[in-house]
CSV table of C-alpha atoms and ligand atoms in Angstrom, one decimal:
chain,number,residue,atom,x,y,z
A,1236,UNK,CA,162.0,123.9,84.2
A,1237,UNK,CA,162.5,126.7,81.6
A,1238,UNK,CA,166.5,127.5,81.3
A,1239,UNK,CA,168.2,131.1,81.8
A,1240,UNK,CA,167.9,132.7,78.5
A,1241,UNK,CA,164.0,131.4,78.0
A,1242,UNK,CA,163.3,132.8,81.0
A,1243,UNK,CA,165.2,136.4,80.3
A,1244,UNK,CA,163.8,136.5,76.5
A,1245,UNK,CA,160.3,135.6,77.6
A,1246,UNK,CA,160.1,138.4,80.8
A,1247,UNK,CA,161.8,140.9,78.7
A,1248,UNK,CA,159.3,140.1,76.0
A,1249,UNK,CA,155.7,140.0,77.8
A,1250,UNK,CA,157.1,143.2,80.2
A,1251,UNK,CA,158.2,144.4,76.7
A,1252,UNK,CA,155.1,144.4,74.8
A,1253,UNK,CA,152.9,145.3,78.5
A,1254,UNK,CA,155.4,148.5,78.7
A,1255,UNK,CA,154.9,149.8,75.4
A,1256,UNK,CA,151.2,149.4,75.9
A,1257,UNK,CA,151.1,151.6,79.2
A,1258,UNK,CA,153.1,154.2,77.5
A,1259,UNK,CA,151.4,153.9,73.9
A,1260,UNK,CA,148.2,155.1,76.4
A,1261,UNK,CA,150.3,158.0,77.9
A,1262,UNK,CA,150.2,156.6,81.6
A,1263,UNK,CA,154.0,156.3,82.1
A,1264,UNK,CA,156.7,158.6,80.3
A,1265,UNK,CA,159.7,157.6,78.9
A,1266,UNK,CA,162.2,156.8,82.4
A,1267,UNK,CA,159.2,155.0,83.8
A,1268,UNK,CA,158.9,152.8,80.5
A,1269,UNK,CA,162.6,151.8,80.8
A,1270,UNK,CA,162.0,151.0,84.3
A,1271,UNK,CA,158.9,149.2,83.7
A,1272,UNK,CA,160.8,146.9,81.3
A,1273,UNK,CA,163.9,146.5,83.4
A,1274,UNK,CA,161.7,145.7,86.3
A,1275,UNK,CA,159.8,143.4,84.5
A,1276,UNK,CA,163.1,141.2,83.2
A,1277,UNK,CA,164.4,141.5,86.7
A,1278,UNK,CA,161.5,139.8,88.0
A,1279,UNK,CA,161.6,136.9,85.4
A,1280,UNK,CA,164.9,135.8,86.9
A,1281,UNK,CA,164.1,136.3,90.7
A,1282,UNK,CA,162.6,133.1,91.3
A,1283,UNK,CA,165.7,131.4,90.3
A,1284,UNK,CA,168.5,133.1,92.0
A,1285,UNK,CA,170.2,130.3,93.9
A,1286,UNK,CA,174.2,129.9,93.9
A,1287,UNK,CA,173.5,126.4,92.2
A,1288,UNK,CA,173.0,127.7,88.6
A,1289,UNK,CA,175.1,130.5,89.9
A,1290,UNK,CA,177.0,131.7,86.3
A,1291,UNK,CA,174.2,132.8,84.3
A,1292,UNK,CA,172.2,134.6,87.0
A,1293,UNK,CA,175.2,136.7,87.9
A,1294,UNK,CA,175.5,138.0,84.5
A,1295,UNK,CA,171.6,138.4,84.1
A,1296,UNK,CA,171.5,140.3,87.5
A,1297,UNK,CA,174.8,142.2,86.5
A,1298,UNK,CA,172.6,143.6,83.3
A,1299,UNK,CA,169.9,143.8,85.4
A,1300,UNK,CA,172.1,146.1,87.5
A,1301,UNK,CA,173.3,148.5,84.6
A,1302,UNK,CA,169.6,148.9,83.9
A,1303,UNK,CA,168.4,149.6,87.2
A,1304,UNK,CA,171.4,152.3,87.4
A,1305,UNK,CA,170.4,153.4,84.2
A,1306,UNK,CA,166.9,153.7,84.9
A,1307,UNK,CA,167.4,155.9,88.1
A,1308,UNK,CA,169.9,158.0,86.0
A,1309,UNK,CA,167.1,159.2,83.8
A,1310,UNK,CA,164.6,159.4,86.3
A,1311,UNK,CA,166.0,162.4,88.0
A,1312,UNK,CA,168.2,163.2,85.2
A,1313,UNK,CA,167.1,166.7,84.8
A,1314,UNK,CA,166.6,167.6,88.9
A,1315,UNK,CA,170.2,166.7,89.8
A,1316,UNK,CA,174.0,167.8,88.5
A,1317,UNK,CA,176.4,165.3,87.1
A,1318,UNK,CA,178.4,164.4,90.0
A,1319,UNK,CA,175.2,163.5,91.7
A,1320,UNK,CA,174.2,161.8,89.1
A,1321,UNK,CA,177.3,159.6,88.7
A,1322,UNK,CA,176.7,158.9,92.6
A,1323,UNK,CA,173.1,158.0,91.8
A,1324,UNK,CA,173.9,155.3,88.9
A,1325,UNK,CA,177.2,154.1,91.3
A,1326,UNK,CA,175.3,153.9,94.1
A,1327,UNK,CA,172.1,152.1,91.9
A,1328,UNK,CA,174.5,149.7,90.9
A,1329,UNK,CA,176.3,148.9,94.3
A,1330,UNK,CA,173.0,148.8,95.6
A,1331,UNK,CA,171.3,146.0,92.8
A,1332,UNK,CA,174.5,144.5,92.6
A,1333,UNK,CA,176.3,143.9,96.6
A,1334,UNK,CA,172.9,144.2,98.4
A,1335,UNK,CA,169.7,143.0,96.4
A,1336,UNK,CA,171.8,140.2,95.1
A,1337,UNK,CA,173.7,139.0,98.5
A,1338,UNK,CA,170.1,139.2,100.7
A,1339,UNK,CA,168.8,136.9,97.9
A,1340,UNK,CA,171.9,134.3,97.2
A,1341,UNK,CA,171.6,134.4,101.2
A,1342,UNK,CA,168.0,132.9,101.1
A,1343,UNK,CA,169.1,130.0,98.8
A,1344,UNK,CA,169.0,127.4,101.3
A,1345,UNK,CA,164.8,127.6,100.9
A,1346,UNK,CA,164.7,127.3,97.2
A,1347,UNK,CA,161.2,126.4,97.4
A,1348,UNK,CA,160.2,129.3,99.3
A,1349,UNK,CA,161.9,132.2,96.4
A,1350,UNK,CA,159.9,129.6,93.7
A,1351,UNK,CA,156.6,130.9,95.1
A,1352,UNK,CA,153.5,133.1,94.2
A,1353,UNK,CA,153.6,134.9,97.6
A,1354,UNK,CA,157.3,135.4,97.9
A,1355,UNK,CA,157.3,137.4,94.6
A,1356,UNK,CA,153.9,139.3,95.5
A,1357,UNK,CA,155.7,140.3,98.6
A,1358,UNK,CA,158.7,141.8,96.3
A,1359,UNK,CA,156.4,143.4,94.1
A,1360,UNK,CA,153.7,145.2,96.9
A,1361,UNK,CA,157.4,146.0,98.9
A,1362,UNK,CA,159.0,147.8,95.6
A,1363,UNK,CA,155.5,149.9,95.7
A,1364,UNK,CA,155.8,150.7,98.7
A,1365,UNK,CA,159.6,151.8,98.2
A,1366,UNK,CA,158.6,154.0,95.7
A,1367,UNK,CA,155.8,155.1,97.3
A,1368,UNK,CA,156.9,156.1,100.6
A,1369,UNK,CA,160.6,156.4,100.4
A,1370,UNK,CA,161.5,157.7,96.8
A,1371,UNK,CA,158.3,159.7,97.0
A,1372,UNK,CA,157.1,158.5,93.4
A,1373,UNK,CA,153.4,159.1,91.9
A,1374,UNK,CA,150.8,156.4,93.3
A,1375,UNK,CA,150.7,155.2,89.2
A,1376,UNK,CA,154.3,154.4,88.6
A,1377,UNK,CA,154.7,153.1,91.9
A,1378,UNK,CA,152.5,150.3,91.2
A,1379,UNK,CA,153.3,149.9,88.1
A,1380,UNK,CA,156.9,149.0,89.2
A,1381,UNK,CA,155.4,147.0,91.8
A,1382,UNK,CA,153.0,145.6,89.3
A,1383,UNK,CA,156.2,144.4,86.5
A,1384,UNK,CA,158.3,142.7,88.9
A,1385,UNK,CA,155.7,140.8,90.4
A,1386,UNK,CA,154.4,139.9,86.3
A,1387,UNK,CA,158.1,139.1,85.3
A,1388,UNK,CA,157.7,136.6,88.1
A,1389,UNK,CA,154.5,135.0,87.2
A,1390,UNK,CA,156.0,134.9,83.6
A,1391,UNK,CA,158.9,133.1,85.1
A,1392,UNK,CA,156.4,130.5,87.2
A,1393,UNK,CA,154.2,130.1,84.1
A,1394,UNK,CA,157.3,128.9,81.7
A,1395,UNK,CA,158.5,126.5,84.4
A,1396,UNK,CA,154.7,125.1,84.4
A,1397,UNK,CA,154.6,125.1,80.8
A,1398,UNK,CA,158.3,123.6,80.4
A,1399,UNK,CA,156.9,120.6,82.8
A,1400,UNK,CA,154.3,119.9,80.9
A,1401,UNK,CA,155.7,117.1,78.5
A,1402,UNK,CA,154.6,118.3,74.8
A,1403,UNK,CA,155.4,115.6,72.5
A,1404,UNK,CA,152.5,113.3,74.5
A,1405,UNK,CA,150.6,116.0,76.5
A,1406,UNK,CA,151.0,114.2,79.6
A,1407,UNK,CA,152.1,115.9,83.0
A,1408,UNK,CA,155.4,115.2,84.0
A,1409,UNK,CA,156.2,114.6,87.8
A,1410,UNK,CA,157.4,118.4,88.4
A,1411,UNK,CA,154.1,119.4,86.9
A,1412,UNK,CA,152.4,121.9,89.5
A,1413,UNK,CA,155.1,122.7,91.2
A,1414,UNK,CA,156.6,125.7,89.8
A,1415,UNK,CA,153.2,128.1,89.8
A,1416,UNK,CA,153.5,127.6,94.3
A,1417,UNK,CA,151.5,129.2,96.6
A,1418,UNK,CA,152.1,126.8,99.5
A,1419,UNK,CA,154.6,123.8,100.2
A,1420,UNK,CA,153.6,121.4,103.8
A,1421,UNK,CA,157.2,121.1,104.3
A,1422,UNK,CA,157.7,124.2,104.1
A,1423,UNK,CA,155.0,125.3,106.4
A,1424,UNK,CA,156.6,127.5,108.8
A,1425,UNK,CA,158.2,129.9,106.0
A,1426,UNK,CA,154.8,130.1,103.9
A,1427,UNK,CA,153.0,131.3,106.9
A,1428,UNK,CA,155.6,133.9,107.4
A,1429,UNK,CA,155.4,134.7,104.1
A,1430,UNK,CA,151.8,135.0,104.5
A,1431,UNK,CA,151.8,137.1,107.5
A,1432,UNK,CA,154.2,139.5,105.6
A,1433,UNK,CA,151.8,140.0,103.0
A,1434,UNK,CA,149.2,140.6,105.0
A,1435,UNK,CA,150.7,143.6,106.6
A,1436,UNK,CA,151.9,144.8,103.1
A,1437,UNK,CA,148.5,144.3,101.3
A,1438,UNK,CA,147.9,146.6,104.7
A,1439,UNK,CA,150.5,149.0,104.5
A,1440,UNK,CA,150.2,149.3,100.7
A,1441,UNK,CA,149.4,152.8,99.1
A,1442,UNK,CA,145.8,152.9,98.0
A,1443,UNK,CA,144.8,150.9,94.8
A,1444,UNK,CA,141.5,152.4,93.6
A,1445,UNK,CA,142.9,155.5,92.4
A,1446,UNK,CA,145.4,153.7,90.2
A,1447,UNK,CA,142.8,151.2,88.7
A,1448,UNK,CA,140.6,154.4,88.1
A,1449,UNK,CA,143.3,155.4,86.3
A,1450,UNK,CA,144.1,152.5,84.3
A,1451,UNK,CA,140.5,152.2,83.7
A,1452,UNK,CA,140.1,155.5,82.5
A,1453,UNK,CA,139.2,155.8,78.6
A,1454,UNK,CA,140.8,158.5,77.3
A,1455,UNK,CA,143.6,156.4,77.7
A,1456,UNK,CA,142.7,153.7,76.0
A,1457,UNK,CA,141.0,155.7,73.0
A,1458,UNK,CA,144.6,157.6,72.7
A,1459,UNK,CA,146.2,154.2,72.3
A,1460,UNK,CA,143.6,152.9,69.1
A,1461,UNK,CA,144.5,155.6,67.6
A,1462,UNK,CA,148.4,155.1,67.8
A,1463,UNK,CA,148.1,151.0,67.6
A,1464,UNK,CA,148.8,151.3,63.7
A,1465,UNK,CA,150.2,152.9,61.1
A,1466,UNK,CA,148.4,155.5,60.0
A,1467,UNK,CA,147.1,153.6,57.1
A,1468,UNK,CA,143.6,154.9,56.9
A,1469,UNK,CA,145.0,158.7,56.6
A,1470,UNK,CA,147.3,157.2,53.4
A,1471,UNK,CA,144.2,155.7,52.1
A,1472,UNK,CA,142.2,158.9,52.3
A,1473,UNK,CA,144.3,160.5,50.8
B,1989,LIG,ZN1,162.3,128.7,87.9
């Protein structure tokens, strides 16, 4: 298993570089690339949040927290006044921080069940549909919240996978294929919850194909080669 800060530094990282990307191509602005990247590093320390390793989670959630706070702050930055805004990051904060947090710490006694592919998908399709249908946000950026927590999570599963694979001899150790979970017999009853739940999300999500259109959509991508390096060839030329 891969500890706190390889977990933090790697999600921040991979949502990091994936952030940039989507806003190097123009398809999220500058609040919903902070977002992306808070969301991101939130999701790479979800799987973990039990009270056992209780000290550093706190303070990663705490951060977290600030960001999230920070995040709303400057998405509606210029639509509200300053006192609502100092609600807004207050209430952002109470709200990562005394609700997100307890509901999770509350859920510890199935470890195995938060350490799962279909737990996190169900986080991610759930913040989509948050952002979709309650906070009104554009299809786009509401998956692509979605979309970073759920890939800071898989980042997450992935180092523990790699971390159980013993390097110095290549052989599997004997938590190898645990960590990257998509069902557990002794857990039965939970997974098919789980299952069920994301059934009737995958149902109740916002429509995908306009989003992948979207992200397929080459202007995008043609605007990006053109910013994805120095403009050396203009020095060249001239
Ligand atoms: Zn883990």
């Amino acid at each position: 298993m891969a500890n706190f800060n390889t977990h933090l530094n790697g999600a921040f990282a991979v949502s990091g570089v994936l952030g940039l990307t989507v806003y190097k191509a123009g398809l999220i602005n500058d609040s919903g690339f902070l977002m992306c990247v808070a969301l991101g590093t939130i999701g790479g320390l979800l799987p973990d949040l039990d009270s056992d390793n209780s000290t550093p989670i706190k303070l990663g959630f705490n951060i977290a927290s600030f960001i999230f706070a920070f995040g709303l702050v400057m998405h509606w930055r210029s639509e509200l006044s300053l006192v609502a805004l100092i609600a807004l990051w207050l209430a952002g904060y109470g709200f990562m921080r005394y609700v997100v947090f307890r509901l999770f710490t509350s859920m510890t006694v199935h470890r195995g069940v938060i350490h799962s592919v279909p737990y996190m998908a169900i986080l991610g399709l759930g913040l989509t549909c948050l952002n979709y249908y309650g906070l009104h946000n554009p299809l786009s950026i509401s998956w692509f919240y979605g979309l970073f927590l759920f890939g800071g999570a898989m980042v997450h599963l992935s180092l523990d996978e790699m971390y159980s694979v013993n390097l110095s001899g290549m052989t599997l150790k004997r938590s190898s294929g645990t960590a990257m979970k998509f069902y557990q017999h002794k857990d039965k009853q939970w997974y098919l919850l789980l299952y069920v739940l994301l059934a009737l999300l995958v149902y109740a999500a916002p429509p995908f194909a306009p989003f992948w259109e979207q992200l397929r959509d080459p202007t995008h991508w043609a605007q990006l080669k053109v910013g994805v390096l120095p403009d050396l060839i203009d020095n060249l030329n001239r």
